[in-house]
Coordinates of C-alpha atoms in Angstrom, one line a residue:
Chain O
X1 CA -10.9 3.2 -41.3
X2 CA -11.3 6.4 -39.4
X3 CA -14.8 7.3 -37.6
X4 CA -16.6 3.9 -37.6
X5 CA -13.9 2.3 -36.0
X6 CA -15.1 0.8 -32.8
X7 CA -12.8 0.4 -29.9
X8 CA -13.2 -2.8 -27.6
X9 CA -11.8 -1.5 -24.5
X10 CA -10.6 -4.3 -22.6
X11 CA -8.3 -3.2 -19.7
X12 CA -7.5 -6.7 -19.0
X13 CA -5.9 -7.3 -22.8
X14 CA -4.4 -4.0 -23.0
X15 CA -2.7 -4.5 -19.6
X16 CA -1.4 -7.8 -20.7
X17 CA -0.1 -7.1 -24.2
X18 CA 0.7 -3.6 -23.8
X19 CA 2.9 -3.8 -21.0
X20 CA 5.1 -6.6 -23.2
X21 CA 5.9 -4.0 -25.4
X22 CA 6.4 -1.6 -23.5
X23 CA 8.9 -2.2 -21.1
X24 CA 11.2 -3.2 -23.7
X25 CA 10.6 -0.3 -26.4
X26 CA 8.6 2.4 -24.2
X27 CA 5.9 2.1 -26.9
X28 CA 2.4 1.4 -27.0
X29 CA -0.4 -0.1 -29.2
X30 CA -3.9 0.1 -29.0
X31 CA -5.3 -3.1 -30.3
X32 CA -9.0 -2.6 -31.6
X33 CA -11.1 -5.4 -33.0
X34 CA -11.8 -5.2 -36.6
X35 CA -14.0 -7.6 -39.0
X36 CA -12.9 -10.2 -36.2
X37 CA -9.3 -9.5 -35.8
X38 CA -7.0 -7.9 -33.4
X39 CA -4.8 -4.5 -34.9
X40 CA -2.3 -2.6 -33.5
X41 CA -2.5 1.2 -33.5
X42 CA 1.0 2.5 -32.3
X43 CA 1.1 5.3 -29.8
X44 CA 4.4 7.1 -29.1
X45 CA 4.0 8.2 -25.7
X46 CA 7.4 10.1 -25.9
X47 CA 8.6 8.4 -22.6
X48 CA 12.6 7.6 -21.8
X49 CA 11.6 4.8 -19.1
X50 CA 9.5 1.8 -19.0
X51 CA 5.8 2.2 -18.6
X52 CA 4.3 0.8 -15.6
X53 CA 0.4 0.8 -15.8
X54 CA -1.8 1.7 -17.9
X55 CA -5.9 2.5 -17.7
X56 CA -8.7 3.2 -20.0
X57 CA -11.0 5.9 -18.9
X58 CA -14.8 5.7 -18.0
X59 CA -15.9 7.0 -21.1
X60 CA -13.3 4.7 -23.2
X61 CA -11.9 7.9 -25.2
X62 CA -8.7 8.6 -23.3
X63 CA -6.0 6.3 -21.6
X64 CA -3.8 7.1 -18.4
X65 CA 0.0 5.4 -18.4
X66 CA 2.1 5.6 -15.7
X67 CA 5.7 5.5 -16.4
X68 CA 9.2 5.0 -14.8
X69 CA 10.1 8.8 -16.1
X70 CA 8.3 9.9 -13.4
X71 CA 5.4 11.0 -15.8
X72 CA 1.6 10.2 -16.7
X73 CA 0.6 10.3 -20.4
X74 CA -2.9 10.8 -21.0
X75 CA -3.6 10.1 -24.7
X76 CA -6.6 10.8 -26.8
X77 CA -7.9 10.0 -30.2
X78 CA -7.2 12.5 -33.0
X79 CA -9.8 12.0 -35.1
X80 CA -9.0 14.3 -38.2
X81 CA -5.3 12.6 -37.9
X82 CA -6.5 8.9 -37.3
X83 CA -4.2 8.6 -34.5
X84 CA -3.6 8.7 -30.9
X85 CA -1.9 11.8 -29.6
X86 CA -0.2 11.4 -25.8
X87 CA -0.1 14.5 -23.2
X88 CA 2.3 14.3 -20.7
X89 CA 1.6 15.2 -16.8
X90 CA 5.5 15.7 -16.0
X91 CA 5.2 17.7 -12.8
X92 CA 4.8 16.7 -9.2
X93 CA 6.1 13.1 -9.2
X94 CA 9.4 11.7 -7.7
X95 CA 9.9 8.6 -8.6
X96 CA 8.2 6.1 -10.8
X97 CA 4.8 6.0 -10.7
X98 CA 3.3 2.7 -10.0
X99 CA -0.5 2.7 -10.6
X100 CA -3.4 4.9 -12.0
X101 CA -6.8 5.1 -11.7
X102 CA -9.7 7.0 -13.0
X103 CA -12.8 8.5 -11.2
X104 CA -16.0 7.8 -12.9
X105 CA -16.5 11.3 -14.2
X106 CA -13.2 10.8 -17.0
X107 CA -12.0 13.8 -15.5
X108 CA -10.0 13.6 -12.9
X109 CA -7.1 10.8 -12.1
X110 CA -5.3 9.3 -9.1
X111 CA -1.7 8.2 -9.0
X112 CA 0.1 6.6 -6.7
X113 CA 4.3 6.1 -6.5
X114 CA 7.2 4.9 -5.0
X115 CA 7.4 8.3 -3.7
X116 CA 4.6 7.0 -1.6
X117 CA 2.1 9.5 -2.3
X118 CA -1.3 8.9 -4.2
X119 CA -2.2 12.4 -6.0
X120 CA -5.0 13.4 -7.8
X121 CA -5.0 15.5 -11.0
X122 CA -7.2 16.5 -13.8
X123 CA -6.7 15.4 -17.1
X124 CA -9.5 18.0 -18.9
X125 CA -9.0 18.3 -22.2
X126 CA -10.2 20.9 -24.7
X127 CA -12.5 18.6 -27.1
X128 CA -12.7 15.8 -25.4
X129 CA -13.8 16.2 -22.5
X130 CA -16.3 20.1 -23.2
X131 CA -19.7 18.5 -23.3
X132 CA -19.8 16.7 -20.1
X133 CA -18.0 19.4 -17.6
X134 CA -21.0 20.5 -15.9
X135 CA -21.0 16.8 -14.2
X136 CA -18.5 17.5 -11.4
X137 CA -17.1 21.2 -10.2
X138 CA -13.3 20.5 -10.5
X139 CA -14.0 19.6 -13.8
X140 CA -13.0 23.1 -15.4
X141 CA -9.5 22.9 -14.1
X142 CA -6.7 22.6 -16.2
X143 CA -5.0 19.6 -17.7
X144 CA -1.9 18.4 -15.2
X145 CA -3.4 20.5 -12.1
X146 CA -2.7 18.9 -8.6
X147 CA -6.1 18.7 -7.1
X148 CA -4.5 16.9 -3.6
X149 CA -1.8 15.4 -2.7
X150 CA -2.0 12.6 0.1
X151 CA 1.2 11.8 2.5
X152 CA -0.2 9.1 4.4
X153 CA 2.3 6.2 3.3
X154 CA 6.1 6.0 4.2
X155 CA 6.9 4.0 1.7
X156 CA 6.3 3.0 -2.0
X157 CA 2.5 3.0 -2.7
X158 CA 0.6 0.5 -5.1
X159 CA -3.0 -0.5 -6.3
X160 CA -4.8 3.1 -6.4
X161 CA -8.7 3.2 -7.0
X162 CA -12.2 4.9 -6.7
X163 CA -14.6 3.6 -5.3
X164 CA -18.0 3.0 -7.9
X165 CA -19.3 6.5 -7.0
X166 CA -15.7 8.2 -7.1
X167 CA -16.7 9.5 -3.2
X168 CA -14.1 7.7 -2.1
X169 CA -10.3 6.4 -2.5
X170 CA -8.4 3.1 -1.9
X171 CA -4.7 2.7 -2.2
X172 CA -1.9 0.5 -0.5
X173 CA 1.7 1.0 1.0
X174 CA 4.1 -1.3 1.1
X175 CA 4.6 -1.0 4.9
X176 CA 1.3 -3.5 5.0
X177 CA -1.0 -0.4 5.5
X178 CA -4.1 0.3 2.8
X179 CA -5.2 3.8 3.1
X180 CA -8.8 4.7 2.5
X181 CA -10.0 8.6 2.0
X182 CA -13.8 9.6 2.4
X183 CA -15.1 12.4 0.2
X184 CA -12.0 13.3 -1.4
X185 CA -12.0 17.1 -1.9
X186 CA -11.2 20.1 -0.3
X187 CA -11.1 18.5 3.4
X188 CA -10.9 14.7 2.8
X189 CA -10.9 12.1 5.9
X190 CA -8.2 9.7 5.5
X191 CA -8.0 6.6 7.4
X192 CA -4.3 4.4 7.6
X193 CA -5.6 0.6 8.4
X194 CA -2.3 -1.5 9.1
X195 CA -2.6 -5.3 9.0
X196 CA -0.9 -8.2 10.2
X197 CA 0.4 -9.9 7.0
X198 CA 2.5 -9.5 4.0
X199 CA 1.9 -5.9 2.0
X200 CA -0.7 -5.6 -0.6
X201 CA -0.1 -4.8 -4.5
X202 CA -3.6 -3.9 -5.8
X203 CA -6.9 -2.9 -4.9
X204 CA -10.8 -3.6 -6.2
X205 CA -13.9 -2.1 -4.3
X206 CA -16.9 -4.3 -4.7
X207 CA -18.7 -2.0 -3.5
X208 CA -19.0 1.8 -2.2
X209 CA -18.3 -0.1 1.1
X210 CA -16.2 -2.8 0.5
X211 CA -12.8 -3.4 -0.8
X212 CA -10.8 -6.5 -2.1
X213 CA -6.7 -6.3 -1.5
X214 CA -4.6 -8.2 -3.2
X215 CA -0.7 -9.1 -2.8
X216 CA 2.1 -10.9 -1.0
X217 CA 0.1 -13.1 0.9
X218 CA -1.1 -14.8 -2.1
X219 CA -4.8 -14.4 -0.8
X220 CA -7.5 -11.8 -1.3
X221 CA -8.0 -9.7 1.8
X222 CA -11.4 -8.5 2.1
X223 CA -11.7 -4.7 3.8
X224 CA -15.2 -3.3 5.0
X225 CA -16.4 0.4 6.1
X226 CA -19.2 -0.5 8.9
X227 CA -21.9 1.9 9.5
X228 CA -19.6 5.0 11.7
X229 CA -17.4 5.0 8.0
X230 CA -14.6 2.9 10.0
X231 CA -12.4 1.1 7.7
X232 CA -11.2 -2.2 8.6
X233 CA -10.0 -6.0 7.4
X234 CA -12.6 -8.6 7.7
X235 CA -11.3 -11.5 6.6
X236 CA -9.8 -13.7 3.8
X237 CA -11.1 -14.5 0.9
X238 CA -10.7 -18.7 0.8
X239 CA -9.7 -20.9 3.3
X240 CA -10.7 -19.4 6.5
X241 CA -7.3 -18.0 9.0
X242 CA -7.1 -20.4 11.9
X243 CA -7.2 -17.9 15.0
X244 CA -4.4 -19.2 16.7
X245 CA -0.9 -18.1 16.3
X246 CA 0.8 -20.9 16.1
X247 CA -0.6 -22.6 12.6
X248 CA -0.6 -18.8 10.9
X249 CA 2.5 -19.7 9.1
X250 CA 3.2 -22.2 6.6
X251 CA 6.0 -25.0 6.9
X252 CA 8.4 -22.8 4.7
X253 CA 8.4 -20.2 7.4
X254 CA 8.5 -22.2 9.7
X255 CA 12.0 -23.5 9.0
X256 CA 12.6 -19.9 8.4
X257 CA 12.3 -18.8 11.8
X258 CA 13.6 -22.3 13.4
X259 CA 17.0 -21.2 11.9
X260 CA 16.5 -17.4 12.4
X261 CA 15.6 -18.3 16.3
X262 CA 18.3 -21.0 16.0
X263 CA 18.6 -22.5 20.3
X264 CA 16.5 -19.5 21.5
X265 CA 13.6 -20.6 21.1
X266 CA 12.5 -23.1 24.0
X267 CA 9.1 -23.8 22.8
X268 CA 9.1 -26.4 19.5
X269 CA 8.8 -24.0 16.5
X270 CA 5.1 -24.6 14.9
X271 CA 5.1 -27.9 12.9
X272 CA 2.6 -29.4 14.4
X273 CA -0.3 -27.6 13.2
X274 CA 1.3 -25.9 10.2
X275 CA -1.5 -25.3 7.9
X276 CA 0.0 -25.2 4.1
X277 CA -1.4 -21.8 2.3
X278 CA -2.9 -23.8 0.0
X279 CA -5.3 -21.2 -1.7
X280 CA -5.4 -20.7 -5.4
X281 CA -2.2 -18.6 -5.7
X282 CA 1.3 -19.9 -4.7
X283 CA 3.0 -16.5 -4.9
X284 CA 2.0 -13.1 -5.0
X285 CA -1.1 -11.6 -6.5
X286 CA -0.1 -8.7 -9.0
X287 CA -3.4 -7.4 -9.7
X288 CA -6.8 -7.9 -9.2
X289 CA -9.2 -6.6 -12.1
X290 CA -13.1 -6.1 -12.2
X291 CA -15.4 -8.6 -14.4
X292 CA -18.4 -7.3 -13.8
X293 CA -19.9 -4.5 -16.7
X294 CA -17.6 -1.4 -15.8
X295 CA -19.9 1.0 -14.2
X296 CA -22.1 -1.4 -12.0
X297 CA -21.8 0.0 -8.2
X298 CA -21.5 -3.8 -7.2
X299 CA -18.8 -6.2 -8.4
X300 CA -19.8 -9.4 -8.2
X301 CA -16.9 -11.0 -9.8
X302 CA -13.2 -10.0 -10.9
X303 CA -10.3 -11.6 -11.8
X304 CA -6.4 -11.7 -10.0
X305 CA -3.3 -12.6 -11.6
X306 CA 0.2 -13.4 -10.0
X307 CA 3.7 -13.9 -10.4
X308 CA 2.6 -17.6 -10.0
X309 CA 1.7 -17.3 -13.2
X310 CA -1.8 -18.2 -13.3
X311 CA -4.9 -16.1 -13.5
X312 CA -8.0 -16.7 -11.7
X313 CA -11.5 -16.1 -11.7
X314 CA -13.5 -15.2 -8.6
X315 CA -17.2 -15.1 -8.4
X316 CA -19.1 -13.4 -5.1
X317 CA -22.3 -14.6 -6.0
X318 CA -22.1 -17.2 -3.4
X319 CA -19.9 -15.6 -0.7
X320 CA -22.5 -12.9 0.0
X321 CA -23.7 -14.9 2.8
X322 CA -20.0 -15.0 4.5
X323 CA -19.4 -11.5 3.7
X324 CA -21.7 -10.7 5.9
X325 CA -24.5 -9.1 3.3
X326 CA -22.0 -5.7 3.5
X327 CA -21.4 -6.2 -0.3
Chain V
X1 CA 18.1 27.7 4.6
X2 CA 19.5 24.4 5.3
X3 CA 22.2 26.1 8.5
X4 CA 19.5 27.7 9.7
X5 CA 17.0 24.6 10.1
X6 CA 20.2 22.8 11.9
X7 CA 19.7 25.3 14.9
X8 CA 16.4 24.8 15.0
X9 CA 17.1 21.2 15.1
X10 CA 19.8 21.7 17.8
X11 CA 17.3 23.6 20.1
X12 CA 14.5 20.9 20.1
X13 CA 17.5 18.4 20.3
X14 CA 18.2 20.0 23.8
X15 CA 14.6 20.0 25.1
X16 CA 14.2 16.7 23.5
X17 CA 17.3 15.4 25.2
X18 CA 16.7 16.6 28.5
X19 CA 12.4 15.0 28.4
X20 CA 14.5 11.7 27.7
X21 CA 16.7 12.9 31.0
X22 CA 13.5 12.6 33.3
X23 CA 12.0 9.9 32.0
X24 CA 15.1 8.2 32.1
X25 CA 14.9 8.4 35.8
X26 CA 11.3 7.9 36.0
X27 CA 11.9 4.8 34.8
X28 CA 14.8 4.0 37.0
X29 CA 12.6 3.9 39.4
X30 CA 9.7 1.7 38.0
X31 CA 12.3 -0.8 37.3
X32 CA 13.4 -0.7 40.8
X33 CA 9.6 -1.2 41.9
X34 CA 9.5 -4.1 38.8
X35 CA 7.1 -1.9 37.2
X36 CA 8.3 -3.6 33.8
X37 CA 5.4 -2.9 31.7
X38 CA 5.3 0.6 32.8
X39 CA 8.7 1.7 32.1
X40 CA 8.5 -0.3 28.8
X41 CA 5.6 2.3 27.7
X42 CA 7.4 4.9 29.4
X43 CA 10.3 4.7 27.4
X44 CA 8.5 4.0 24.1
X45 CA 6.1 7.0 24.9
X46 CA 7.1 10.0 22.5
X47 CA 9.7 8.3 20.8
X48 CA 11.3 11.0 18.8
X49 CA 11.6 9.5 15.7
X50 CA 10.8 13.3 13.6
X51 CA 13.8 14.1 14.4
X52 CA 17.5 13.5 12.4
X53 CA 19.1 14.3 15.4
X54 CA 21.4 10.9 16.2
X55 CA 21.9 11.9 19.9
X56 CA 18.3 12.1 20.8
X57 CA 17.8 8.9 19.1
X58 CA 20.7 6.9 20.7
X59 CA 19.7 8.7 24.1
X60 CA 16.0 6.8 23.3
X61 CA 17.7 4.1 22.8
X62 CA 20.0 3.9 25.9
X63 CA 16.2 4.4 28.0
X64 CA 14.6 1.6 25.7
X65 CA 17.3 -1.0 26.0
X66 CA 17.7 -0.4 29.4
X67 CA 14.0 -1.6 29.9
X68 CA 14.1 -4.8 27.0
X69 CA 17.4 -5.9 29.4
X70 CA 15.3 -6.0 33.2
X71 CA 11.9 -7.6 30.9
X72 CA 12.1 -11.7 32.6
X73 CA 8.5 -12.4 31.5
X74 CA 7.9 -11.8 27.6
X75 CA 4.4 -12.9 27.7
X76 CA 3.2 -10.8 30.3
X77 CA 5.3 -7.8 28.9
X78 CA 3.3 -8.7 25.5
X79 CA 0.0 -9.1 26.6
X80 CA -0.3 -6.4 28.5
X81 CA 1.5 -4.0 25.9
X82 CA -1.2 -2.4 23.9
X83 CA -1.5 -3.4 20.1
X84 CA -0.3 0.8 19.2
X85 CA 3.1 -0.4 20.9
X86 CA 4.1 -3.0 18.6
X87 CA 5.4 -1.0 15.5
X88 CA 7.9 1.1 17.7
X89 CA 8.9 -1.8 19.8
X90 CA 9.7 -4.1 16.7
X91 CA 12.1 -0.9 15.8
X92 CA 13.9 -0.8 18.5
X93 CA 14.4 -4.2 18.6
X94 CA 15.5 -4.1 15.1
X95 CA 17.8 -1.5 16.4
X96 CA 19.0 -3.7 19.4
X97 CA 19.5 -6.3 17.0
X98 CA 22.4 -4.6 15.0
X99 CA 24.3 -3.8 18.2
X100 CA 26.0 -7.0 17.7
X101 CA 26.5 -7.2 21.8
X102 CA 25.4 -10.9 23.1
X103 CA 23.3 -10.3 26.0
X104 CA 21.6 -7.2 23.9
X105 CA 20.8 -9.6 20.6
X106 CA 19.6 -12.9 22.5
X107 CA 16.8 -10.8 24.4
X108 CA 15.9 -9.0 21.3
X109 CA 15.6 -12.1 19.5
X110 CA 13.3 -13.7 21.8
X111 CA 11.3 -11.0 22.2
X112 CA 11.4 -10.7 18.3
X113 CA 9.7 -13.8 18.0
X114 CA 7.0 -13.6 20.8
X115 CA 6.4 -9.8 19.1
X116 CA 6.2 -11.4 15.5
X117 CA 3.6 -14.6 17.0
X118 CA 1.3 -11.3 17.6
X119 CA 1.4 -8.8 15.6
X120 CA 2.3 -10.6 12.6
X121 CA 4.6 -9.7 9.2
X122 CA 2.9 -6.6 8.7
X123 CA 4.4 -5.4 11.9
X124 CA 8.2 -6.2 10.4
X125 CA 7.3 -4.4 7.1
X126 CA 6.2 -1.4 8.9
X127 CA 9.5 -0.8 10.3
X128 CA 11.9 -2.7 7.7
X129 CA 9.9 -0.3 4.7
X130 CA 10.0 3.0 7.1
X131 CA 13.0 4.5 6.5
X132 CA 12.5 8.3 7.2
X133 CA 10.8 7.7 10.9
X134 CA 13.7 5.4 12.3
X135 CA 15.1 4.6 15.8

């Protein structure tokens, strides 16, 4: 079944099963939906080391994966072979690289690593990607070109994405900083935001102006741009953060400290108002994915899993009001 | 390339080491006038953490410490302390932490906690995940 194969692109599957098979046999499959059922394609993506993320483009006709070689295989469909064929962007990186994401115009993709920089490169290529390259102007460059490099973060980076009109970038470090970069291009204006908490592991814009972290803390953080372009944390998603300090930490770290601060401490170590977490994750958010229809320039509701386990299912429809109205 | 880089290095090591010299006795005197807060932003002003160079650090960290030892009133120290000091003070205390020398770790420690009440986790990660600007 060659040509009238249909391809149900569903980032969220792929992710879930691919990434099973991958770390254990550095393969790949595409699973498409035929007459009802799921089948496997394989894809030999060539790779020596695990593979760490893994992306469907825009357009649905080529897929980014990040891999622990160091590399990024972009793979298209073949269609007079019937199969998937993997080009590899081996320059450039330093260490694994963690996350991928692709701007809307299928073109160009950014990367970030545990060398903690986020790059940008194109992915053109010949046949696939001809008729549309009049969209955007560094869309004639060639496959594997650097278009920027950003050295913002000190330390591994995570959670890469565009924002819906690809104008501007999102990623995280693991030093508890997200970075955001306006009109990525030729003189881009990056902005480091460090927060109080636990680092993040993946980002979602909801909007051109608003972004949804997710990580360590177990609890959405929700990140605006106000009118001036300023990037900064609003608030949790969930339970509300009591202002004062002493209930910010939950009874586990509270013990934590009473032993770490052992007779120093004079004042009683905070049991009394300890709020638990609670929340809907009870350990660190791994990813946060988009469930609104891939394109939309507002998400209204997306999805996070953690290591907890569980996976859950967020809807904004009703949170507009404590957003603010910024979404 | 790599020798000649290590005179360069040398060179700004000098001029580096001899800024720390003056403020070094800048601050003497604010201690002596209990300007704690003062010589606390003093010392942490242009801390040279580009540099690889060990003595500049350590010289840093002979001003600093000097400072964290005279501090009596956390609080004060804290609230008055902008919010752009926290990262490079949670460093150093880090830094006074591993000294191992009594006096040294109990004040770190309690100003560790009053430090961590404020600027949260985040502020630890920052300097625990740094590991190219250090103190």
């Amino acid at each position: 079944m060659t040509g009238t194969r249909k391809l149900q692109p569903l980032i969220y599957f792929e992710e879930i099963v691919h990434l099973g098979n991958l770390a254990l046999r550095f393969m790949l499959y595409v699973w498409s939906l035929e007459a009802g059922e799921w089948v496997p394609t394989l894809v030999i993506l060539r790779l020596n080391r695990a593979a760490l993320c893994v992306q469907w483009s825009p357009k649905e006709n080529k897929f980014a994966v990040g891999s622990g070689a160091k590399t990024v295989c972009i793979c298209y469909y073949e269609q007079e072979n019937n199969w998937w064929v993997s080009k590899l962007i081996r320059k450039r990186h330093e260490s694994s690289v963690t996350s991928v994401a692709w701007h809307p115009n299928n073109i160009l993709l950014a990367t970030t690593s545990t060398d903690g920089k986020c790059r940008v490169f194109s992915t053109f290529i010949k046949g696939v990607d001809t008729k549309d390259s009049k969209a955007a102007s560094p869309a004639e460059t060639k496959f594997g070109e650097q278009i920027l490099q950003l050295d913002l973060s000190y330390s591994w980076a995570f959670g890469v994405k565009w924002s819906p009109t690809g104008n501007t970038l999102a990623y995280v470090g693991h030093s508890s900083m997200i970075y955001f970069v306006d009109d990525v291009g030729p003189s881009p204006l990056a902005q480091s935001v460090a927060f109080r908490d636990l680092p993040l592991r993946d980002v979602l814009f909801i909007s051109e102006k608003m972004v949804i972290g997710v990580g360590y803390d177990s609890n959405p953080m929700v990140f605006a741009s106000d009118d001036t372009g300023i990037w900064s944390f609003i608030r949790y998603i969930g339970e509300k953060k009591a202002a004062s300090s002493n209930s910010s930490y939950s009874s586990q770290f509270s013990e934590a400290f009473g032993k770490f601060y052992g007779s120093q401490s004079k004042s009683a170590t905070a049991n009394d108002a300890s709020e638990s977490r609670g929340g809907v994750h009870d350990n660190c958010i791994n990813s946060i994915v988009s469930l609104s229809k891939a394109g939309s320039p507002k998400v209204m509701r997306f999805s996070t899993s953690g290591l907890d386990g569980k996976i859950a299912i967020w809807d904004l429809e009703n949170m507009e009001q404590e957003l603010g109205n910024q979404v | 390339m790599a020798g000649a880089s290590q005179i360069v290095e040398a060179d700004i090591a000098e001029a580096i080491i001899a800024t720390i010299e003056t403020k070094s006795q800048k601050i003497e005197s604010l201690l002596k006038h209990y300007k704690h807060i003062e010589a606390l932003k003093t010392a942490l002003d242009d801390s040279p953490p580009k540099t690889l160079d060990e003595r500049c650090k350590s010289a840093n960290w002979i001003v600093v410490h000097k400072v964290i030892m005279a501090i009596r009133d956390i609080d004060g120290m804290l609230n008055a302390l902008g919010a752009e000091y926290y990262d490079i003070l949670m460093k150093y205390l880090y830094r006074g932490l591993s000294t191992g020398d009594e006096p040294t770790c109990d004040q770190c420690l309690m100003i560790h906690e009053k430090l961590t009440e404020r600027a949260g986790l985040g502020c630890i990660l920052r300097c625990l995940s740094d590991t190219t600007n250090t103190v």
